[in-house]
Amino acid sequence: MPLIPEEPQIHESAQGPRATPASGRTAPTPRPVPGPRPAAPSRPGRPGPPRPTAPAQRTPRDVAAPKPGPQAQAVAAPSTAPQVQLIPASTEGALDAAEEAVDLLLDSGRAPGDVLVVTTGEQHPWATHELSFGEASYWAQHDARDDVFYAGAEAVGRASERPVVVVALNGGPASAVLPLAQARAGALLICCGDPQQINAVLGTGV
């Protein structure tokens, strides 16, 4: 007889409590969810995959970048050969013709800092005046590019490129100055002087 009460106790303790908590603890199954919470560190890893996508987008951009490169070179090619305009003038009147050309450029909207005036003979009065204050002050105005800059034959090699270069053949050897002036002209070279002398040096046939 004592065995009979022991058996139901064993069955009740083994089956009863296990069945009830098994069914009741199935609801606390979210408690194992904190176990999968280590998956949360995988979430910070999720920004990782978009990062590879970003370089994937950069690579096509890089591919597109070289394409405009050759196009830019194609555009730059004609700029290396500036347009040449010739204004016939005597040696004595070359400087006045250059001044008139500068006035027309400024009136047409060209910025003063875009213009470089070169003289093959006597220097322009502005250059003579500014050099009286020293070369440092003179070249500081050149670097500022705020106004038209006037350079003599000896200073052309030091002058930087500007969109427009106006040359006044007012004496001296033009053969040494004209090629340097042409190299400094980004878009337009205006030569004021003897057409035959200019064509002989530049070979433009203008």
C-alpha positions as a LaTeX table, in Angstrom:
\begin{tabular}{lrrr}
\hline
Residue & $x$ (\AA) & $y$ (\AA) & $z$ (\AA) \\
\hline
Met1 & 0.00 & 0.00 & 0.00 \\
Pro2 & 2.70 & 2.56 & 0.62 \\
Leu3 & 3.90 & 1.85 & $-2.87$ \\
Ile4 & 0.68 & 3.08 & $-4.36$ \\
Pro5 & 0.94 & 6.59 & $-2.91$ \\
Glu6 & 4.59 & 6.72 & $-3.90$ \\
Glu7 & 3.79 & 5.95 & $-7.52$ \\
Pro8 & 1.31 & 8.83 & $-7.95$ \\
Gln9 & 3.79 & 11.10 & $-6.19$ \\
Ile10 & 6.47 & 10.15 & $-8.68$ \\
His11 & 4.13 & 10.54 & $-11.63$ \\
Glu12 & 2.79 & 13.83 & $-10.34$ \\
Ser13 & 6.17 & 15.22 & $-9.55$ \\
Ala14 & 7.71 & 14.06 & $-12.80$ \\
Gln15 & 4.86 & 14.59 & $-15.22$ \\
Gly16 & 2.84 & 17.27 & $-13.45$ \\
Pro17 & 5.45 & 19.85 & $-12.75$ \\
Arg18 & 7.28 & 19.19 & $-16.03$ \\
Ala19 & 4.12 & 19.37 & $-18.09$ \\
Thr20 & 2.85 & 22.52 & $-16.47$ \\
Pro21 & 6.12 & 24.40 & $-16.55$ \\
Ala22 & 6.85 & 23.04 & $-20.01$ \\
Ser23 & 3.63 & 24.58 & $-21.22$ \\
Gly24 & 4.05 & 27.63 & $-19.02$ \\
Arg25 & 7.72 & 28.05 & $-19.77$ \\
Thr26 & 7.14 & 27.85 & $-23.47$ \\
Ala27 & 5.89 & 31.42 & $-23.11$ \\
Pro28 & 9.18 & 32.43 & $-21.44$ \\
Thr29 & 10.87 & 31.02 & $-24.53$ \\
Pro30 & 11.67 & 34.73 & $-25.21$ \\
Arg31 & 14.21 & 34.19 & $-22.43$ \\
Pro32 & 16.25 & 32.09 & $-24.81$ \\
Val33 & 15.84 & 35.07 & $-27.16$ \\
Pro34 & 18.45 & 36.93 & $-25.16$ \\
Gly35 & 20.60 & 34.01 & $-26.21$ \\
Pro36 & 20.16 & 34.96 & $-29.90$ \\
Arg37 & 20.79 & 38.59 & $-28.90$ \\
Pro38 & 24.42 & 37.99 & $-29.74$ \\
Ala39 & 22.97 & 38.29 & $-33.21$ \\
Ala40 & 22.73 & 41.99 & $-32.30$ \\
Pro41 & 26.46 & 42.43 & $-32.92$ \\
Ser42 & 25.68 & 41.22 & $-36.40$ \\
Arg43 & 23.54 & 44.38 & $-36.74$ \\
Pro44 & 26.55 & 46.61 & $-36.49$ \\
Gly45 & 27.94 & 44.36 & $-39.13$ \\
Arg46 & 25.03 & 45.35 & $-41.38$ \\
Pro47 & 26.47 & 48.78 & $-42.00$ \\
Gly48 & 29.46 & 46.84 & $-43.19$ \\
Pro49 & 27.71 & 45.54 & $-46.33$ \\
Pro50 & 26.57 & 49.01 & $-47.40$ \\
Arg51 & 30.22 & 50.09 & $-47.15$ \\
Pro52 & 31.28 & 47.67 & $-49.86$ \\
Thr53 & 28.39 & 48.96 & $-51.93$ \\
Ala54 & 29.78 & 52.50 & $-51.57$ \\
Pro55 & 33.15 & 51.64 & $-53.11$ \\
Ala56 & 31.23 & 49.77 & $-55.76$ \\
Gln57 & 29.58 & 53.09 & $-56.60$ \\
Arg58 & 32.92 & 54.88 & $-56.48$ \\
Thr59 & 34.48 & 52.52 & $-58.94$ \\
Pro60 & 32.05 & 53.46 & $-61.73$ \\
Arg61 & 32.65 & 57.10 & $-60.86$ \\
Asp62 & 36.36 & 56.49 & $-61.20$ \\
Val63 & 35.72 & 54.81 & $-64.50$ \\
Ala64 & 33.72 & 57.82 & $-65.61$ \\
Ala65 & 36.49 & 60.17 & $-64.46$ \\
Pro66 & 39.09 & 59.01 & $-66.96$ \\
Lys67 & 36.56 & 59.41 & $-69.77$ \\
Pro68 & 36.37 & 63.20 & $-69.35$ \\
Gly69 & 40.16 & 63.14 & $-69.08$ \\
Pro70 & 40.78 & 62.55 & $-72.78$ \\
Gln71 & 37.94 & 64.91 & $-73.58$ \\
Ala72 & 39.64 & 67.60 & $-71.50$ \\
Gln73 & 42.87 & 66.94 & $-73.36$ \\
Ala74 & 41.01 & 67.27 & $-76.64$ \\
Val75 & 39.70 & 70.64 & $-75.51$ \\
Ala76 & 43.09 & 71.68 & $-74.19$ \\
Ala77 & 44.78 & 70.84 & $-77.48$ \\
Pro78 & 43.35 & 73.81 & $-79.41$ \\
Ser79 & 44.05 & 76.09 & $-76.43$ \\
Thr80 & 47.79 & 75.39 & $-76.82$ \\
Ala81 & 47.61 & 77.14 & $-80.18$ \\
Pro82 & 46.12 & 80.57 & $-79.48$ \\
Gln83 & 44.33 & 82.52 & $-82.16$ \\
Val84 & 46.58 & 85.13 & $-83.74$ \\
Gln85 & 45.38 & 88.57 & $-84.77$ \\
Leu86 & 47.57 & 91.04 & $-86.59$ \\
Ile87 & 47.23 & 94.81 & $-86.42$ \\
Pro88 & 49.48 & 96.51 & $-88.97$ \\
Ala89 & 51.43 & 99.34 & $-87.40$ \\
Ser90 & 54.74 & 101.11 & $-87.74$ \\
Thr91 & 57.47 & 100.79 & $-85.15$ \\
Glu92 & 56.55 & 104.23 & $-83.79$ \\
Gly93 & 52.82 & 103.51 & $-83.75$ \\
Ala94 & 52.94 & 99.92 & $-82.46$ \\
Leu95 & 52.55 & 100.92 & $-78.80$ \\
Asp96 & 49.55 & 103.13 & $-79.56$ \\
Ala97 & 47.97 & 100.30 & $-81.55$ \\
Ala98 & 48.51 & 97.96 & $-78.63$ \\
Glu99 & 46.84 & 100.44 & $-76.26$ \\
Glu100 & 43.84 & 100.66 & $-78.57$ \\
Ala101 & 43.65 & 96.87 & $-78.69$ \\
Val102 & 43.65 & 96.73 & $-74.89$ \\
Asp103 & 40.87 & 99.33 & $-74.71$ \\
Leu104 & 38.76 & 97.27 & $-77.12$ \\
Leu105 & 39.36 & 94.12 & $-75.04$ \\
Leu106 & 38.28 & 95.82 & $-71.82$ \\
Asp107 & 35.26 & 97.42 & $-73.49$ \\
Ser108 & 34.19 & 94.00 & $-74.74$ \\
Gly109 & 34.12 & 92.70 & $-71.17$ \\
Arg110 & 37.55 & 91.13 & $-70.89$ \\
Ala111 & 38.90 & 91.32 & $-67.32$ \\
Pro112 & 42.01 & 93.51 & $-66.95$ \\
Gly113 & 43.85 & 90.69 & $-65.22$ \\
Asp114 & 43.43 & 88.54 & $-68.35$ \\
Val115 & 45.64 & 90.81 & $-70.46$ \\
Leu116 & 49.42 & 90.89 & $-70.75$ \\
Val117 & 51.08 & 93.56 & $-72.89$ \\
Val118 & 54.59 & 92.91 & $-74.18$ \\
Thr119 & 56.89 & 95.45 & $-75.80$ \\
Thr120 & 59.82 & 94.39 & $-77.97$ \\
Gly121 & 61.62 & 97.73 & $-77.74$ \\
Glu122 & 61.21 & 100.55 & $-75.25$ \\
Gln123 & 59.22 & 99.61 & $-72.19$ \\
His124 & 55.69 & 100.82 & $-71.64$ \\
Pro125 & 55.57 & 103.95 & $-69.41$ \\
Trp126 & 53.59 & 102.03 & $-66.79$ \\
Ala127 & 56.31 & 99.39 & $-66.51$ \\
Thr128 & 58.99 & 102.04 & $-66.26$ \\
His129 & 57.07 & 103.81 & $-63.50$ \\
Glu130 & 56.39 & 100.65 & $-61.47$ \\
Leu131 & 59.94 & 99.37 & $-61.78$ \\
Ser132 & 61.11 & 102.61 & $-60.22$ \\
Phe133 & 59.67 & 101.27 & $-56.95$ \\
Gly134 & 61.65 & 98.05 & $-57.24$ \\
Glu135 & 61.19 & 94.71 & $-58.95$ \\
Ala136 & 59.54 & 93.17 & $-55.88$ \\
Ser137 & 56.64 & 95.61 & $-56.06$ \\
Tyr138 & 56.50 & 95.29 & $-59.84$ \\
Trp139 & 56.22 & 91.47 & $-59.83$ \\
Ala140 & 53.84 & 91.52 & $-56.88$ \\
Gln141 & 51.35 & 93.31 & $-59.13$ \\
His142 & 51.99 & 90.66 & $-61.78$ \\
Asp143 & 51.17 & 87.89 & $-59.30$ \\
Ala144 & 48.06 & 89.69 & $-58.04$ \\
Arg145 & 46.58 & 89.64 & $-61.56$ \\
Asp146 & 44.31 & 92.56 & $-60.71$ \\
Asp147 & 45.10 & 94.69 & $-63.74$ \\
Val148 & 46.70 & 94.72 & $-67.17$ \\
Phe149 & 50.38 & 93.87 & $-66.80$ \\
Tyr150 & 53.08 & 95.42 & $-69.01$ \\
Ala151 & 56.30 & 93.51 & $-69.56$ \\
Gly152 & 59.40 & 94.38 & $-71.54$ \\
Ala153 & 61.31 & 91.99 & $-73.76$ \\
Glu154 & 63.56 & 90.94 & $-70.88$ \\
Ala155 & 60.60 & 90.10 & $-68.61$ \\
Val156 & 58.46 & 87.99 & $-70.95$ \\
Gly157 & 60.14 & 84.76 & $-69.91$ \\
Arg158 & 59.21 & 85.38 & $-66.27$ \\
Ala159 & 55.62 & 86.41 & $-66.95$ \\
Ser160 & 52.94 & 83.79 & $-66.45$ \\
Glu161 & 50.33 & 82.74 & $-68.99$ \\
Arg162 & 47.29 & 84.94 & $-69.50$ \\
Pro163 & 44.27 & 84.45 & $-71.77$ \\
Val164 & 45.26 & 87.39 & $-74.00$ \\
Val165 & 48.72 & 88.67 & $-74.87$ \\
Val166 & 49.19 & 91.88 & $-76.84$ \\
Val167 & 52.59 & 92.44 & $-78.41$ \\
Ala168 & 53.81 & 95.86 & $-79.55$ \\
Leu169 & 56.69 & 95.57 & $-82.03$ \\
Asn170 & 58.10 & 98.97 & $-81.15$ \\
Gly171 & 61.73 & 98.11 & $-81.87$ \\
Gly172 & 64.29 & 95.52 & $-80.86$ \\
Pro173 & 64.54 & 91.91 & $-82.03$ \\
Ala174 & 61.03 & 90.52 & $-82.39$ \\
Ser175 & 62.33 & 87.04 & $-83.22$ \\
Ala176 & 63.19 & 86.37 & $-79.56$ \\
Val177 & 60.09 & 87.96 & $-78.04$ \\
Leu178 & 57.25 & 86.77 & $-80.28$ \\
Pro179 & 57.66 & 83.02 & $-79.60$ \\
Leu180 & 57.72 & 83.65 & $-75.84$ \\
Ala181 & 54.67 & 85.90 & $-76.09$ \\
Gln182 & 52.84 & 83.24 & $-78.08$ \\
Ala183 & 53.68 & 80.66 & $-75.42$ \\
Arg184 & 52.17 & 82.94 & $-72.75$ \\
Ala185 & 48.90 & 83.46 & $-74.67$ \\
Gly186 & 46.18 & 81.12 & $-73.50$ \\
Ala187 & 43.53 & 81.99 & $-76.10$ \\
Leu188 & 44.47 & 85.06 & $-78.14$ \\
Leu189 & 47.70 & 86.66 & $-79.36$ \\
Ile190 & 47.44 & 90.16 & $-80.82$ \\
Cys191 & 50.51 & 91.41 & $-82.66$ \\
Cys192 & 50.84 & 95.11 & $-83.47$ \\
Gly193 & 53.60 & 95.84 & $-85.97$ \\
Asp194 & 55.02 & 94.96 & $-89.35$ \\
Pro195 & 52.99 & 92.04 & $-90.82$ \\
Gln196 & 55.96 & 90.69 & $-92.78$ \\
Gln197 & 58.13 & 90.62 & $-89.69$ \\
Ile198 & 55.41 & 88.90 & $-87.66$ \\
Asn199 & 54.74 & 86.27 & $-90.30$ \\
Ala200 & 58.43 & 85.61 & $-90.72$ \\
Val201 & 58.78 & 84.82 & $-87.01$ \\
Leu202 & 55.52 & 83.03 & $-86.29$ \\
Gly203 & 54.87 & 81.59 & $-89.73$ \\
Thr204 & 51.16 & 82.29 & $-89.28$ \\
Gly205 & 50.49 & 83.61 & $-92.77$ \\
Val206 & 48.01 & 86.06 & $-91.24$ \\
\hline
\end{tabular}
